Amino acid sequence: MYALLILAPFLGSFILNLPFRKVNKRLSFGVCAALFLLQMAVILIPDFGLNKINPAALANIFNFDLGVDALSKVMLFCTGLVAFVTLCTSSFFLKDGDDKFNFANVLLIAVSGMNGIVLAQDIFSLYVFLEITAVASFILIAFNREELGLEGAFKYILLSSIATVLMIAGIALFFLVSGSTHFAVIHSALLAQDKSLLINLAIALFVSALFIKGGLMPFHGWLPDAYSSAPAASSVFLAGIVTKAAGVYVLIRMLVSLVGFSLTLKSVLLFVGAFSAIIGAIAALTQTDFKRMLSYSSISQIGYIMLGVGTGTVLGLAGAALHIFNHAVFKSLLFMNSAAVEKALGTRDTSKMGGLGSQMPVTGLTSVLGSLSCAGIPPLAGFWSKLIIIIALWSAGFKTYAVIAILGSVLTLAYFLSLQRSVFFGKLNAEFRNIKEAGFSLLFPMILLGVITLGVGIFLPLVLDKFILSFNAVLGG
Amino acid sequence: MVSAIFVVLLLVIGIYCILATYNLIRVLIGVEILIKAVTLLIIAAGRQNGNMALAQAMVVSIIVIEVVIMTIAVGVVIGIHRYNNSLDSRKIRKLKG
């Protein structure tokens, strides 16, 4: 039945492009929204009608080996949620009917690709889905065909192609030693043989490809450019979910079901994670461009996720998954806030802003929620995921990294407070006296995500143990 | 073994091609050469472990994906050319920081 999550968006974009363009254009928003909401419902409600479809009935049309565990469920839910808010954002920013239609189509293809990444159990199909997602995101970055967007897209294409080359080389070497591309077969082949030079090379190639895709610190060159130059709706989507699905999730999946956690890999992940968390936060402190600052903050938060993954324990993995969810929520929210501010003021330079909280109350309030959640202030959702990651680091014996993680959190608070002070608090600049709050189709997703941040923060402790225990199955223990 | 030498040779040519030029189209050609090198690696791996059918299937898929990526990339380059009237990568450094 999970195969439907890949098939349905793909078929949706196919059907929308059949004849009767005029009807389809009007339908496109509704079709996309319905698909994304269904995806969330399938994950949240176990008794949902679609969950009762017999997998054997689908095997005739779509015979694919798919696997679902707690981690993939978190990712599928995030994908649905972020895609839904992106759709709302796009309908606010894109005025032209053709643009809206095209955006919805590309979004459907990207969502189909990401659901594929999350569900694939075969290293080569994983690669194919990765490329589907990547191609869709190239188009999303260059969507407005503006100069900066094209430049950001070209940088992303170039680095993504290099990641592709590394990844195919890794796949070829895994294929050479195991004779197959299925996760389980490769895993047992790797267990049977000693860790030869060839296998280590394959792992190194694959991991560095994923570092590029995830935008971790030594390989982050494309990320701030691509995020800050992309149109508003695209950067919500990219920052919210694409880098996490294409980089972080694939890395976790590869570690868990393909190669296992070795000591060297753990130390590499922890080092890269800590490096990204700290340097990303310091780089964010120095930015005056709203979106660029958020991009560096993304790098820093992905560093946190890596720190959680690098522990190799159930607790660390659960913390990483929770932080993926929280980051998807608050970073989409903050990018929407930046888009609303940019639309109202016509600039992204934070040094020119000030006092916007009185003019744009909803944007101001939700962005305070998002920033505080990102900085890990209780009782917001971000607090719990950071707490779990730090506890996991401490209990796994990586005490230095736990201290670094706390320091990074302080830096996060520092740059978000300075951002809030210069944008939403303080004295209102006289030339911005007449600005208005954004329209309903942007305010609705903002309020939705703000409520989720607050609600998850307050109610998560009730189900926290259940959530963490469900990750036992992910590690196969 | 012979194919391994060719893979390395193609990789070196591709990397040199990317590093030595400022022309956007030539950079893309360099990327193409790199992808060709790893495609050859898959064929070599398939021949080595006797699973040629799977290797062929993978290679065909990679070629299709590569064409799609290059189509988008060339489209982006055309867009850049419209703004700059040039394909020089030194002229598209507006994004910094």
XYZ file of C-alpha atoms in Angstrom:
574
model
C 0.000 0.000 0.000
C 2.955 2.362 0.597
C 3.736 1.957 -3.100
C 0.716 4.211 -3.648
C 2.609 7.074 -2.025
C 5.095 6.937 -4.896
C 2.566 6.138 -7.608
C -0.183 8.593 -6.697
C 1.773 11.882 -7.048
C 3.342 10.604 -10.249
C -0.015 9.624 -11.732
C -1.401 12.928 -10.477
C 1.097 14.922 -12.496
C 0.455 12.634 -15.463
C -3.309 13.113 -15.317
C -3.012 16.873 -14.871
C -1.114 17.026 -18.154
C -3.716 15.184 -20.193
C -5.939 17.277 -22.511
C -8.547 19.699 -21.057
C -5.859 22.059 -19.821
C -8.317 24.644 -18.608
C -10.106 22.262 -16.275
C -6.810 20.791 -15.106
C -5.396 24.185 -14.235
C -8.264 24.842 -11.886
C -7.990 21.358 -10.434
C -4.223 21.348 -9.879
C -4.219 23.050 -6.475
C -6.979 20.823 -5.139
C -5.425 17.612 -6.463
C -2.019 18.420 -4.935
C -3.462 19.513 -1.601
C -5.600 16.383 -1.412
C -2.626 14.119 -2.175
C -0.392 15.764 0.435
C -3.115 15.690 3.090
C -3.797 12.027 2.298
C -0.119 11.270 2.770
C -0.189 12.811 6.244
C -3.411 10.981 7.084
C -1.974 7.618 6.018
C 0.898 8.035 8.473
C -1.057 9.554 11.353
C -4.163 7.353 11.351
C -3.382 3.624 11.378
C -7.011 2.687 10.680
C -7.253 4.928 7.633
C -9.042 3.324 4.695
C -5.996 3.339 2.415
C -3.977 1.416 4.992
C -6.292 -1.561 4.569
C -5.410 -2.143 0.912
C -3.826 -5.525 0.466
C -0.219 -5.150 -0.777
C -0.661 -8.187 -3.019
C -3.295 -6.321 -5.034
C -0.707 -3.720 -6.029
C 2.101 -6.147 -6.732
C 0.833 -6.706 -10.276
C 1.290 -3.110 -11.373
C 4.172 -1.977 -9.228
C 6.470 -4.694 -8.012
C 8.959 -3.011 -5.784
C 10.563 -4.013 -2.541
C 9.588 -1.307 -0.077
C 10.319 -1.052 3.591
C 8.665 1.060 6.256
C 9.871 1.717 9.778
C 9.546 4.512 12.336
C 12.157 6.658 10.586
C 10.502 6.426 7.170
C 7.151 7.276 8.739
C 8.608 10.467 10.208
C 10.059 11.356 6.806
C 6.824 10.595 4.933
C 4.847 12.774 7.308
C 7.337 15.647 6.997
C 7.236 15.364 3.209
C 3.452 15.627 3.168
C 3.414 18.529 5.602
C 6.141 20.603 3.945
C 4.747 19.941 0.466
C 1.342 21.137 1.660
C 2.638 24.397 3.133
C 4.814 24.926 0.037
C 1.718 24.618 -2.107
C -0.065 27.247 0.005
C 2.996 29.539 -0.212
C 3.214 29.119 -3.971
C -0.440 29.973 -4.419
C 0.197 33.212 -2.529
C 3.335 34.231 -4.422
C 2.640 33.027 -7.957
C -0.013 35.156 -9.576
C -0.043 33.641 -13.037
C -2.279 30.585 -13.541
C 0.312 28.857 -15.741
C 3.014 29.323 -13.124
C 0.803 27.880 -10.406
C 0.022 24.885 -12.590
C 3.687 24.253 -13.455
C 4.767 24.639 -9.852
C 2.161 22.132 -8.695
C 3.347 19.645 -11.323
C 7.019 19.912 -10.379
C 6.069 19.669 -6.709
C 4.185 16.433 -7.356
C 7.203 14.918 -9.120
C 9.514 15.997 -6.289
C 7.203 14.487 -3.678
C 6.972 11.254 -5.654
C 10.779 11.110 -5.805
C 11.168 11.774 -2.105
C 8.632 9.155 -1.106
C 10.643 6.798 -3.301
C 13.882 7.699 -1.531
C 12.275 7.054 1.818
C 10.759 3.709 0.863
C 13.373 2.181 -1.454
C 15.148 -0.958 -0.292
C 17.537 -1.136 -3.207
C 20.590 1.028 -3.635
C 20.047 1.671 -7.338
C 16.357 2.581 -7.104
C 17.360 4.862 -4.267
C 19.763 6.584 -6.647
C 17.088 6.909 -9.337
C 14.643 8.503 -6.887
C 17.394 10.801 -5.636
C 17.918 12.055 -9.155
C 14.184 12.559 -9.705
C 14.109 14.730 -6.577
C 17.278 16.571 -7.604
C 15.975 17.365 -11.103
C 12.713 18.645 -9.672
C 14.607 20.858 -7.237
C 16.811 22.288 -10.033
C 13.632 23.402 -11.753
C 12.198 24.777 -8.516
C 15.303 26.920 -7.864
C 15.360 28.357 -11.378
C 11.571 28.641 -11.439
C 11.324 32.414 -11.895
C 14.089 32.399 -14.545
C 15.730 35.315 -12.733
C 19.451 35.879 -12.869
C 20.280 34.938 -9.287
C 18.002 31.919 -9.328
C 19.708 30.608 -12.465
C 23.123 31.098 -10.897
C 22.090 29.274 -7.724
C 20.566 26.489 -9.803
C 23.748 26.094 -11.857
C 25.879 25.780 -8.727
C 23.476 23.202 -7.335
C 23.460 21.261 -10.623
C 27.249 21.188 -10.726
C 27.772 20.019 -7.150
C 24.861 17.623 -7.356
C 26.357 16.069 -10.503
C 29.661 15.594 -8.719
C 27.758 13.930 -5.873
C 26.089 11.751 -8.519
C 29.473 10.687 -9.882
C 30.726 9.778 -6.403
C 27.521 7.944 -5.657
C 27.498 5.881 -8.862
C 31.132 4.965 -8.223
C 30.146 3.804 -4.731
C 27.220 1.830 -6.126
C 29.493 0.203 -8.725
C 31.937 -0.913 -6.032
C 29.146 -2.265 -3.803
C 27.794 -4.061 -6.869
C 31.258 -5.456 -7.588
C 31.682 -7.009 -4.145
C 28.124 -8.276 -3.686
C 26.736 -8.907 -7.176
C 23.453 -7.233 -6.303
C 21.988 -3.866 -5.422
C 19.536 -4.932 -2.736
C 20.254 -3.598 0.760
C 19.974 -6.978 2.479
C 22.210 -8.787 -0.045
C 24.907 -6.111 0.105
C 24.695 -6.061 3.894
C 25.270 -9.783 4.201
C 28.031 -9.678 1.569
C 29.795 -6.939 3.526
C 29.471 -8.931 6.754
C 30.876 -12.035 5.112
C 34.009 -10.341 3.799
C 36.697 -8.524 5.674
C 36.619 -4.772 5.314
C 38.919 -4.603 2.342
C 40.252 -1.428 0.750
C 37.582 -1.646 -1.949
C 34.702 -1.677 0.532
C 36.139 1.195 2.546
C 36.569 3.174 -0.674
C 32.948 2.477 -1.633
C 31.708 3.633 1.785
C 33.878 6.765 1.652
C 32.615 7.656 -1.841
C 29.000 7.162 -0.858
C 29.271 9.100 2.387
C 31.015 12.067 0.772
C 28.359 12.150 -1.970
C 25.710 12.353 0.763
C 27.624 15.083 2.595
C 27.458 17.168 -0.596
C 23.746 16.448 -1.040
C 23.032 17.243 2.604
C 25.063 20.465 2.495
C 27.326 19.648 5.440
C 30.043 22.089 6.253
C 33.099 21.319 4.127
C 30.767 20.661 1.156
C 28.174 23.350 1.793
C 29.138 25.792 -0.986
C 25.952 25.441 -3.005
C 23.445 25.525 -0.162
C 23.270 29.206 0.891
C 23.356 30.297 -2.760
C 20.633 27.923 -3.855
C 18.362 28.614 -0.867
C 18.691 32.368 -0.893
C 18.337 32.802 -4.652
C 15.369 30.448 -5.061
C 11.819 31.837 -5.199
C 10.046 31.971 -1.843
C 7.967 28.806 -2.177
C 10.914 26.788 -3.512
C 13.174 27.728 -0.631
C 10.494 26.668 1.836
C 10.394 23.281 0.131
C 14.172 22.867 -0.284
C 15.089 23.909 3.238
C 12.152 22.103 4.760
C 12.565 18.667 3.296
C 14.640 18.156 0.125
C 18.132 18.346 1.645
C 17.039 16.206 4.545
C 15.464 13.513 2.379
C 18.275 13.521 -0.174
C 21.214 13.863 2.199
C 20.524 13.068 5.812
C 17.865 10.390 5.449
C 19.828 8.452 2.811
C 22.893 8.610 5.024
C 20.983 7.216 8.005
C 19.374 4.526 5.846
C 22.753 3.549 4.420
C 24.351 3.335 7.868
C 21.473 1.398 9.343
C 20.701 -1.129 6.637
C 23.810 -1.206 4.453
C 27.153 -0.827 6.198
C 26.463 -0.628 9.939
C 28.104 1.755 12.396
C 31.856 1.361 12.608
C 34.015 3.390 14.970
C 35.681 5.328 12.141
C 32.355 6.234 10.555
C 30.982 7.364 13.895
C 33.927 9.649 14.542
C 33.737 11.103 11.005
C 30.005 11.796 11.402
C 30.436 13.333 14.839
C 33.292 15.536 13.681
C 31.494 16.737 10.534
C 28.311 17.261 12.543
C 29.999 19.297 15.266
C 31.982 21.292 12.686
C 28.800 22.144 10.713
C 26.849 22.952 13.871
C 29.417 25.446 15.146
C 30.753 26.987 11.925
C 27.254 27.186 10.419
C 26.061 29.078 13.495
C 29.044 31.455 13.419
C 28.512 32.101 9.696
C 24.833 32.777 10.394
C 25.788 35.366 13.034
C 27.603 37.473 10.441
C 24.823 37.542 7.823
C 22.571 40.511 7.140
C 20.538 38.818 4.404
C 17.453 37.212 5.999
C 17.323 34.117 3.773
C 21.095 33.597 3.743
C 21.128 33.626 7.503
C 18.393 31.000 7.572
C 20.400 28.882 5.099
C 23.468 28.909 7.336
C 21.200 28.097 10.241
C 20.001 25.082 8.211
C 23.593 23.885 7.847
C 24.065 24.230 11.579
C 20.863 22.311 12.383
C 21.757 19.524 9.944
C 25.016 19.329 11.890
C 22.906 18.621 14.984
C 21.079 15.842 13.191
C 24.457 14.354 12.227
C 25.579 14.519 15.859
C 22.510 12.495 16.808
C 23.114 9.961 14.031
C 26.820 9.699 14.844
C 26.156 8.233 18.281
C 24.881 5.069 16.622
C 22.447 4.414 19.478
C 18.667 4.109 19.455
C 18.356 7.271 21.540
C 20.575 9.271 19.177
C 18.682 8.046 16.135
C 15.329 8.930 17.715
C 16.685 12.380 18.562
C 17.914 12.823 14.999
C 14.530 11.798 13.577
C 12.719 14.137 15.942
C 15.077 16.950 14.989
C 14.444 16.233 11.292
C 10.722 16.673 11.970
C 11.206 19.795 14.093
C 13.605 21.328 11.628
C 11.184 20.671 8.774
C 8.493 22.508 10.748
C 10.370 25.515 12.054
C 12.649 26.097 9.079
C 9.701 26.075 6.652
C 7.977 28.482 9.038
C 10.972 30.834 9.182
C 11.437 30.782 5.407
C 7.756 31.679 5.032
C 8.251 34.555 7.485
C 11.238 35.794 5.471
C 9.173 35.530 2.289
C 6.339 37.545 3.844
C 8.777 40.228 5.009
C 10.507 40.342 1.631
C 7.169 40.647 -0.152
C 6.064 43.527 2.093
C 9.357 45.441 2.147
C 10.980 44.498 -1.146
C 14.310 43.799 0.540
C 15.955 41.010 2.528
C 18.555 43.185 4.235
C 17.888 42.864 7.962
C 19.887 45.989 8.797
C 17.231 48.115 7.072
C 14.311 46.577 8.938
C 12.978 47.111 12.440
C 9.770 47.183 14.417
C 7.845 45.072 11.920
C 6.159 43.172 14.750
C 3.552 45.887 15.148
C 2.738 45.951 11.434
C 2.855 42.193 10.808
C 1.664 40.624 14.083
C 1.115 37.064 12.835
C 4.420 36.906 10.983
C 6.219 38.336 13.994
C 4.630 35.973 16.494
C 5.150 32.815 14.431
C 8.738 33.742 13.652
C 9.440 34.171 17.367
C 7.979 30.683 17.897
C 10.115 29.254 15.074
C 13.323 30.918 16.224
C 12.909 29.897 19.847
C 12.100 26.336 18.804
C 15.246 26.322 16.651
C 17.316 27.619 19.563
C 15.908 24.886 21.810
C 13.900 26.872 24.338
C 11.369 24.838 26.353
C 8.483 24.122 25.994
C 8.786 24.347 22.202
C 9.364 21.267 20.059
C 13.014 22.014 19.273
C 13.924 21.747 22.941
C 13.040 18.065 23.175
C 14.958 16.973 20.080
C 18.081 18.878 21.118
C 17.785 17.513 24.640
C 17.545 13.938 23.363
C 20.527 14.430 21.064
C 22.652 15.880 23.866
C 21.641 13.139 26.312
C 22.408 10.514 23.648
C 25.856 12.036 23.055
C 26.567 12.137 26.775
C 25.406 8.595 27.489
C 27.283 7.186 24.491
C 30.485 8.593 25.973
C 31.051 11.478 23.559
C 31.109 14.121 26.281
C 33.164 16.678 24.362
C 30.639 16.619 21.532
C 27.793 17.029 24.027
C 29.436 20.219 25.300
C 29.967 21.428 21.722
C 26.276 20.778 21.017
C 25.264 22.934 23.990
C 27.625 25.697 22.841
C 26.117 25.525 19.364
C 22.688 25.933 20.895
C 23.813 29.122 22.630
C 25.133 30.451 19.310
C 21.797 29.573 17.682
C 19.986 31.578 20.331
C 22.415 34.465 19.759
C 21.845 34.795 16.016
C 18.095 34.334 16.253
C 17.779 36.933 18.990
C 19.790 39.429 16.967
C 17.621 38.627 13.942
C 14.392 39.090 15.886
C 15.630 42.329 17.410
C 16.634 43.827 14.092
C 13.533 42.712 12.173
C 10.474 42.516 14.387
C 11.352 44.543 17.500
C 12.743 48.002 18.011
C 11.698 51.207 16.299
C 9.719 51.106 13.088
C 11.497 52.584 10.098
C 9.395 55.528 8.843
C 9.377 54.401 5.209
C 7.759 51.097 6.193
C 4.800 52.726 7.974
C 2.269 51.550 5.395
C 3.200 47.918 5.028
C 0.510 45.315 5.559
C 0.366 41.764 6.824
C 0.562 39.008 4.187
C -2.588 37.411 2.767
C -4.538 34.526 4.222
C -3.002 31.801 2.042
C 0.393 32.584 3.585
C -0.870 33.228 7.118
C -2.759 29.930 7.282
C 0.339 27.690 6.837
C 2.316 29.945 9.199
C -0.286 29.565 11.929
C -0.544 25.824 11.226
C 3.214 25.315 11.632
C 3.328 27.585 14.689
C 0.607 25.534 16.340
C 2.445 22.316 15.480
C 5.677 23.644 17.031
C 3.864 24.597 20.216
C 1.615 21.532 20.326
C 4.402 19.024 19.751
C 6.497 20.764 22.393
C 3.751 20.531 24.990
C 2.325 17.097 24.230
C 5.447 15.238 23.113
C 6.599 14.257 26.647
C 3.416 12.165 26.945
C 4.445 9.891 24.070
C 8.222 10.373 24.157
C 9.096 6.905 25.470
C 6.852 5.251 22.893
C 8.451 7.328 20.132
C 11.986 6.424 21.186
C 11.162 2.733 21.645
C 9.787 2.554 18.105
C 13.341 3.213 16.880
C 14.552 -0.085 18.291
C 13.184 -1.710 15.159
C 15.088 0.723 12.923
C 18.410 -0.430 14.272
C 17.237 -4.018 13.952
C 17.763 -4.631 17.655
C 41.958 -4.417 -15.290
C 42.103 -2.644 -18.646
C 38.732 -1.050 -17.985
C 39.922 0.123 -14.556
C 42.738 2.017 -16.284
C 40.266 3.605 -18.676
C 37.986 4.576 -15.781
C 40.841 6.370 -14.036
C 41.912 7.987 -17.308
C 38.397 9.276 -17.972
C 38.114 10.559 -14.405
C 41.369 12.491 -14.768
C 40.262 13.956 -18.110
C 36.899 14.955 -16.647
C 38.369 16.621 -13.563
C 40.932 18.445 -15.697
C 38.156 19.579 -18.034
C 36.158 21.048 -15.129
C 39.122 22.742 -13.500
C 40.821 24.142 -16.612
C 37.960 26.054 -18.169
C 35.697 28.992 -17.363
C 33.181 28.110 -20.068
C 29.921 26.803 -18.589
C 29.232 24.404 -21.474
C 32.724 22.932 -21.190
C 32.205 22.439 -17.460
C 29.070 20.450 -18.298
C 31.034 18.389 -20.832
C 33.552 17.643 -18.086
C 30.723 16.442 -15.843
C 29.487 14.238 -18.695
C 32.938 12.665 -19.021
C 32.993 11.976 -15.280
C 29.594 10.283 -15.445
C 30.780 8.222 -18.427
C 33.764 7.076 -16.390
C 31.622 5.738 -13.558
C 29.186 4.182 -16.027
C 32.122 2.259 -17.434
C 32.983 1.248 -13.880
C 29.537 -0.331 -13.490
C 29.987 -2.324 -16.705
C 33.415 -3.463 -15.518
C 31.942 -4.501 -12.168
C 29.172 -6.438 -13.911
C 31.678 -8.250 -16.075
C 33.838 -9.061 -13.079
C 31.067 -10.643 -10.996
C 29.188 -12.164 -13.932
C 25.979 -10.199 -13.385
C 25.973 -8.468 -16.754
C 22.166 -8.256 -17.113
C 21.776 -6.141 -13.981
C 24.741 -3.990 -14.989
C 23.179 -3.317 -18.392
C 19.870 -2.359 -16.815
C 21.642 0.068 -14.489
C 23.687 1.598 -17.277
C 20.633 2.264 -19.417
C 18.892 3.946 -16.472
C 21.961 6.060 -15.728
C 22.146 7.230 -19.345
C 18.480 8.270 -19.286
C 18.874 10.152 -15.983
C 22.039 11.843 -17.211
C 20.273 13.127 -20.318
C 17.493 14.594 -18.179
C 19.984 16.357 -15.906
C 21.934 17.730 -18.853
C 18.745 19.027 -20.492
C 17.914 21.017 -17.365
C 21.537 22.154 -16.994
C 21.764 23.404 -20.570
C 18.423 25.154 -20.101
C 19.865 26.959 -17.091
C 22.985 27.865 -19.072
C 20.812 29.336 -21.837
C 19.034 31.394 -19.189
C 22.356 32.648 -17.815
C 23.476 33.528 -21.323
C 20.348 35.658 -21.818
C 21.316 37.838 -18.853
C 25.078 38.041 -19.380
C 25.574 37.534 -23.110
C 28.486 35.365 -22.124
C 29.218 31.849 -20.944
C 32.135 32.889 -18.745
C 31.781 31.512 -15.223
C 33.809 34.454 -13.851
C 30.897 36.728 -14.711
C 28.286 34.876 -12.676
C 29.661 35.466 -9.212
C 26.898 37.617 -7.808
C 26.091 35.230 -4.970
C 28.599 35.593 -2.190
C 28.936 35.572 1.560
